[in-house]
Backbone as a chain_set.jsonl record, in Angstrom:
{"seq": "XXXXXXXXXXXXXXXXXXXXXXXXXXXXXXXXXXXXXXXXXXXXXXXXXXXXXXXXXXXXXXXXXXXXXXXXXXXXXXXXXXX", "coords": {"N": [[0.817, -1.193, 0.0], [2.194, 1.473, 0.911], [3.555, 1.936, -1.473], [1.288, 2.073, -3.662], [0.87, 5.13, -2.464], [3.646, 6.635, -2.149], [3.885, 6.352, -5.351], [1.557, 8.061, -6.017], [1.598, 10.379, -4.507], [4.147, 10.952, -5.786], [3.605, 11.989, -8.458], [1.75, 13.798, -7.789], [3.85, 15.812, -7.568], [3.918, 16.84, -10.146], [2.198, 19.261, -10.054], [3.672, 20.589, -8.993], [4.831, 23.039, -10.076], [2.575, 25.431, -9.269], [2.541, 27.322, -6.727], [0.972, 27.232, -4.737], [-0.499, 24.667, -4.589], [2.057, 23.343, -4.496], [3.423, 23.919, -1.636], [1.683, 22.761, -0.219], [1.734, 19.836, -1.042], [3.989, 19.559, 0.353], [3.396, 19.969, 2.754], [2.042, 18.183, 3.817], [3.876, 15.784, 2.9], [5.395, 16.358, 5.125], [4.274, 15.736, 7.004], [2.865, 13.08, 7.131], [5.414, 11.885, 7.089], [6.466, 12.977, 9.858], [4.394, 11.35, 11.372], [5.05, 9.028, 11.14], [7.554, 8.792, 13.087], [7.793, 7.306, 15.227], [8.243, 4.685, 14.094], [9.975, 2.212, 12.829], [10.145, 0.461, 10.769], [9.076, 2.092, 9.346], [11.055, 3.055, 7.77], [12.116, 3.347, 5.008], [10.319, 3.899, 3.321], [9.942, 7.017, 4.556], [12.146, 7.644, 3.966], [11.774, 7.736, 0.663], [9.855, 9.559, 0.827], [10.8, 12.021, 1.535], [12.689, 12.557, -0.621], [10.935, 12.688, -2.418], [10.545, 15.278, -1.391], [12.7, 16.586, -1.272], [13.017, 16.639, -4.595], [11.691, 18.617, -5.582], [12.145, 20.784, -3.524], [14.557, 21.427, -4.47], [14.008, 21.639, -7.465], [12.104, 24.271, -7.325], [13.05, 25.26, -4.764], [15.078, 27.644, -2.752], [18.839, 27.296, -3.055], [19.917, 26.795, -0.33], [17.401, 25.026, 1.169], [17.214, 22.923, 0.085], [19.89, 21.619, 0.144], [19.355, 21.61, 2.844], [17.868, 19.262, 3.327], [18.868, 17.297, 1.714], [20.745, 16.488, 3.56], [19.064, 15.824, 5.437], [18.491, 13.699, 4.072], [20.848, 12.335, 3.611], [21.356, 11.476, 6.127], [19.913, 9.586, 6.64], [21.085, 7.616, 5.235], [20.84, 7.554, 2.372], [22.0, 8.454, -1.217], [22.566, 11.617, -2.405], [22.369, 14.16, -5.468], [23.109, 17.435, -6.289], [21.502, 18.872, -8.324]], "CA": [[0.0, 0.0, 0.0], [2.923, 2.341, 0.632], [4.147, 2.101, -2.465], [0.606, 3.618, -3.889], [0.932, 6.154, -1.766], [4.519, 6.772, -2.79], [3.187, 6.884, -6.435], [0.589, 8.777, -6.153], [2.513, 12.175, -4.4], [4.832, 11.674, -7.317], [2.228, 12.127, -9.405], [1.163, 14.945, -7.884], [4.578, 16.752, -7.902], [3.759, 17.761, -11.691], [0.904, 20.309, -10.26], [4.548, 21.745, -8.454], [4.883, 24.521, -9.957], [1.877, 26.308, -8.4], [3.313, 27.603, -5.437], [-0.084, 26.779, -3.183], [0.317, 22.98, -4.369], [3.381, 22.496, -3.531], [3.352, 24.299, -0.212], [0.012, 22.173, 0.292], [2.216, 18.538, -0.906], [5.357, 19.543, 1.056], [3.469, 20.032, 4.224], [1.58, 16.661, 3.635], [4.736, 14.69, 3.095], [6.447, 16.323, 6.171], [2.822, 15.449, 8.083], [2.929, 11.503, 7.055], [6.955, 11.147, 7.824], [6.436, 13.061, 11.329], [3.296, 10.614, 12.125], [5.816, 7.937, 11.03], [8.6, 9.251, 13.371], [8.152, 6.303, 16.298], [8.133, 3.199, 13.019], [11.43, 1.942, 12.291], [9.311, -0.246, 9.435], [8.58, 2.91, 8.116], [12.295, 4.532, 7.504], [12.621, 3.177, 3.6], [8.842, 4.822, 3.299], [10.452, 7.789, 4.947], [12.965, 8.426, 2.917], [11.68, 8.225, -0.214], [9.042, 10.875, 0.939], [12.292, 13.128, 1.538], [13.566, 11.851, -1.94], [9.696, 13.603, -3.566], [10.393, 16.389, -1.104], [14.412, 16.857, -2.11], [13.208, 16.79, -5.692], [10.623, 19.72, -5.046], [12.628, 21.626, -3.448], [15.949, 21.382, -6.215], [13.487, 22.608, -8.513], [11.649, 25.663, -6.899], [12.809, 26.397, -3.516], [16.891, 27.983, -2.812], [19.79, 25.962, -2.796], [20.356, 25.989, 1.065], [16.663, 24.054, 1.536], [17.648, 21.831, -0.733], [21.225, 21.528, 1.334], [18.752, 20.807, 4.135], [16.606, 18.225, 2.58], [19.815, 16.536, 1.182], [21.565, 16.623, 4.434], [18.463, 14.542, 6.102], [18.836, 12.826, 3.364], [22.086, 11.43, 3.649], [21.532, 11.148, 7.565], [18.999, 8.314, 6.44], [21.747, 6.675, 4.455], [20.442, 7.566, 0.991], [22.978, 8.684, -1.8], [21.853, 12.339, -3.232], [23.47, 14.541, -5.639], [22.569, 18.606, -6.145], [21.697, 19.443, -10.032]], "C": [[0.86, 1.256, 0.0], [3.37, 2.783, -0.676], [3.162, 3.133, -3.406], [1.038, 4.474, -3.673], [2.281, 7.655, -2.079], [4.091, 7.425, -4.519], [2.66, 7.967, -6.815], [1.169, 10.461, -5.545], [3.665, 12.213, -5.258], [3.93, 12.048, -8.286], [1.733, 13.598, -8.959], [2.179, 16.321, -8.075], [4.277, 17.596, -9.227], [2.612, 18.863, -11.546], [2.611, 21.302, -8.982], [4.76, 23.295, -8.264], [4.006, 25.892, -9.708], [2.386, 26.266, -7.373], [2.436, 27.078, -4.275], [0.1, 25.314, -3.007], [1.271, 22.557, -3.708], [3.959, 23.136, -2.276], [2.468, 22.772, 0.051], [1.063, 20.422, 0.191], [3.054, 18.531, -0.106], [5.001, 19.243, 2.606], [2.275, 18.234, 4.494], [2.24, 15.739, 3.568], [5.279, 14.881, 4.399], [5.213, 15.892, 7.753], [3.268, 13.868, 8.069], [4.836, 11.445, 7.675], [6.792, 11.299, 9.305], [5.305, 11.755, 11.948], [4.194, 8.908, 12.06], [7.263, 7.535, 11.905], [8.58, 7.759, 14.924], [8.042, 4.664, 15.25], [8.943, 3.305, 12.426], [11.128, 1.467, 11.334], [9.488, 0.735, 8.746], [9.941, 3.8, 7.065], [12.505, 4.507, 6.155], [10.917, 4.443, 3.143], [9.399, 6.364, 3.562], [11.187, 8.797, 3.773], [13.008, 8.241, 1.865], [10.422, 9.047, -0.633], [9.997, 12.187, 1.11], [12.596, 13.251, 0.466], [12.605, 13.183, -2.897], [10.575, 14.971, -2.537], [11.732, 17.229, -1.704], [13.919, 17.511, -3.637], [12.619, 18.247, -6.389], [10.883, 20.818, -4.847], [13.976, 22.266, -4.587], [15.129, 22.214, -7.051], [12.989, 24.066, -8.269], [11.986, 26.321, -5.821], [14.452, 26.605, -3.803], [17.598, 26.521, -2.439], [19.833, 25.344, -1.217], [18.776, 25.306, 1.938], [17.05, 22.949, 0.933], [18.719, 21.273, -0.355], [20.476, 20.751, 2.251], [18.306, 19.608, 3.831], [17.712, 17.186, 2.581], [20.749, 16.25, 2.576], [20.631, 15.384, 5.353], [18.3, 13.701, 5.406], [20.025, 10.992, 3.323], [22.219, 10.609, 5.26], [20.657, 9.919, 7.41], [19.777, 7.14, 5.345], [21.563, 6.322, 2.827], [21.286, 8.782, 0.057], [22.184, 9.602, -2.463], [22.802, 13.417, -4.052], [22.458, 16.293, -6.265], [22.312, 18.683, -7.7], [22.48, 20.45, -10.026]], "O": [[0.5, 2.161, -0.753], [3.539, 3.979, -0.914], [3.473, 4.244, -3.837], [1.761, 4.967, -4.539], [2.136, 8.873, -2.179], [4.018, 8.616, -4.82], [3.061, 8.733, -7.691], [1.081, 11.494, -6.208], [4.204, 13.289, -5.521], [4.466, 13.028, -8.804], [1.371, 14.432, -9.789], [1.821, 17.427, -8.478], [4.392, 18.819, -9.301], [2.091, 19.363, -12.543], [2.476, 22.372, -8.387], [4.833, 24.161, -7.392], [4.417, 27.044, -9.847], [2.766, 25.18, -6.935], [2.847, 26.631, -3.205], [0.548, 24.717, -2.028], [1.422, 21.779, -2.766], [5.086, 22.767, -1.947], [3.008, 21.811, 0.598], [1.148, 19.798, 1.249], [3.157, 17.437, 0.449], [5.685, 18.659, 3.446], [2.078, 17.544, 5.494], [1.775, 14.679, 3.985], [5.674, 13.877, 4.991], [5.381, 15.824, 8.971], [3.993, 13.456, 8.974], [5.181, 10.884, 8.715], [6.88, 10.334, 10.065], [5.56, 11.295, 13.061], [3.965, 7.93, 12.771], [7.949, 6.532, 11.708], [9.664, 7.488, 15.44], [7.758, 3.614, 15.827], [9.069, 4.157, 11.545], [11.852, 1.93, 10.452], [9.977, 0.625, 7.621], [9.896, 4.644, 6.171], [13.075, 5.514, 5.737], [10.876, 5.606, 2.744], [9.253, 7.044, 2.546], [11.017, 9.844, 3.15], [14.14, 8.416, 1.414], [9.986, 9.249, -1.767], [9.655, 13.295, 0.697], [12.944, 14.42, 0.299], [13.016, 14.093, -3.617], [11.317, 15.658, -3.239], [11.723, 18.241, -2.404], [14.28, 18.646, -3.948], [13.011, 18.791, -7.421], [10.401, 21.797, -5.416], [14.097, 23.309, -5.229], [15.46, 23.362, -7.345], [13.431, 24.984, -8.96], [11.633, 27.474, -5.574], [15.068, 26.03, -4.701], [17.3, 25.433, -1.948], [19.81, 24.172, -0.842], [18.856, 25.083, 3.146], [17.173, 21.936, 1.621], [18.61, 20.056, -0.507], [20.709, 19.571, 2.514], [18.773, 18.816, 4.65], [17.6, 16.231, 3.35], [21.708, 15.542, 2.268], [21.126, 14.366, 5.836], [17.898, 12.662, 5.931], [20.038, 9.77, 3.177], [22.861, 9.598, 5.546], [20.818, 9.134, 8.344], [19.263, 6.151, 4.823], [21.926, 5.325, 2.203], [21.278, 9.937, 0.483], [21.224, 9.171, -3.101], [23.9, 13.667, -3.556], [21.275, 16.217, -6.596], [23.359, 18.459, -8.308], [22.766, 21.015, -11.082]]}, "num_chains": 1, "name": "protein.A"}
């Protein structure tokens, strides 16, 4: 079922570049990871809700969120690289 889920907020990244959207997906992925924050099950789930959010930010927000993003990134053991 994760994996939907997964899917499906990639899917919605492509309505990104409205700024309300992707306020509105960003704070929806960082809602589901925090509710996920006591489920060690959940850490691959996790971080490739970081992965949509990383990609999100790279494109529209400044470099040093994108620094951030990539930084909890790597603290989750996942290999990221800056465009």
């Amino acid at each position: 079922w994760d994996n939907y889920k997964i899917q499906f907020l990639r899917l919605c990244t492509y309505f990104s570049d409205v700024e309300v959207l992707r306020i509105k997906l960003i704070r929806k992925i960082e809602l589901i990871i925090s509710q996920n924050s006591d489920n060690e099950f959940k850490r691959y789930y996790d971080e490739m809700l970081l992965q949509i959010v990383f990609e999100i930010i790279e494109e529209y927000g400044t470099k040093e969120e994108a620094e951030e993003i990539k930084e909890k990134l790597e603290a989750e053991g996942a290999k990221v690289t800056l465009k």
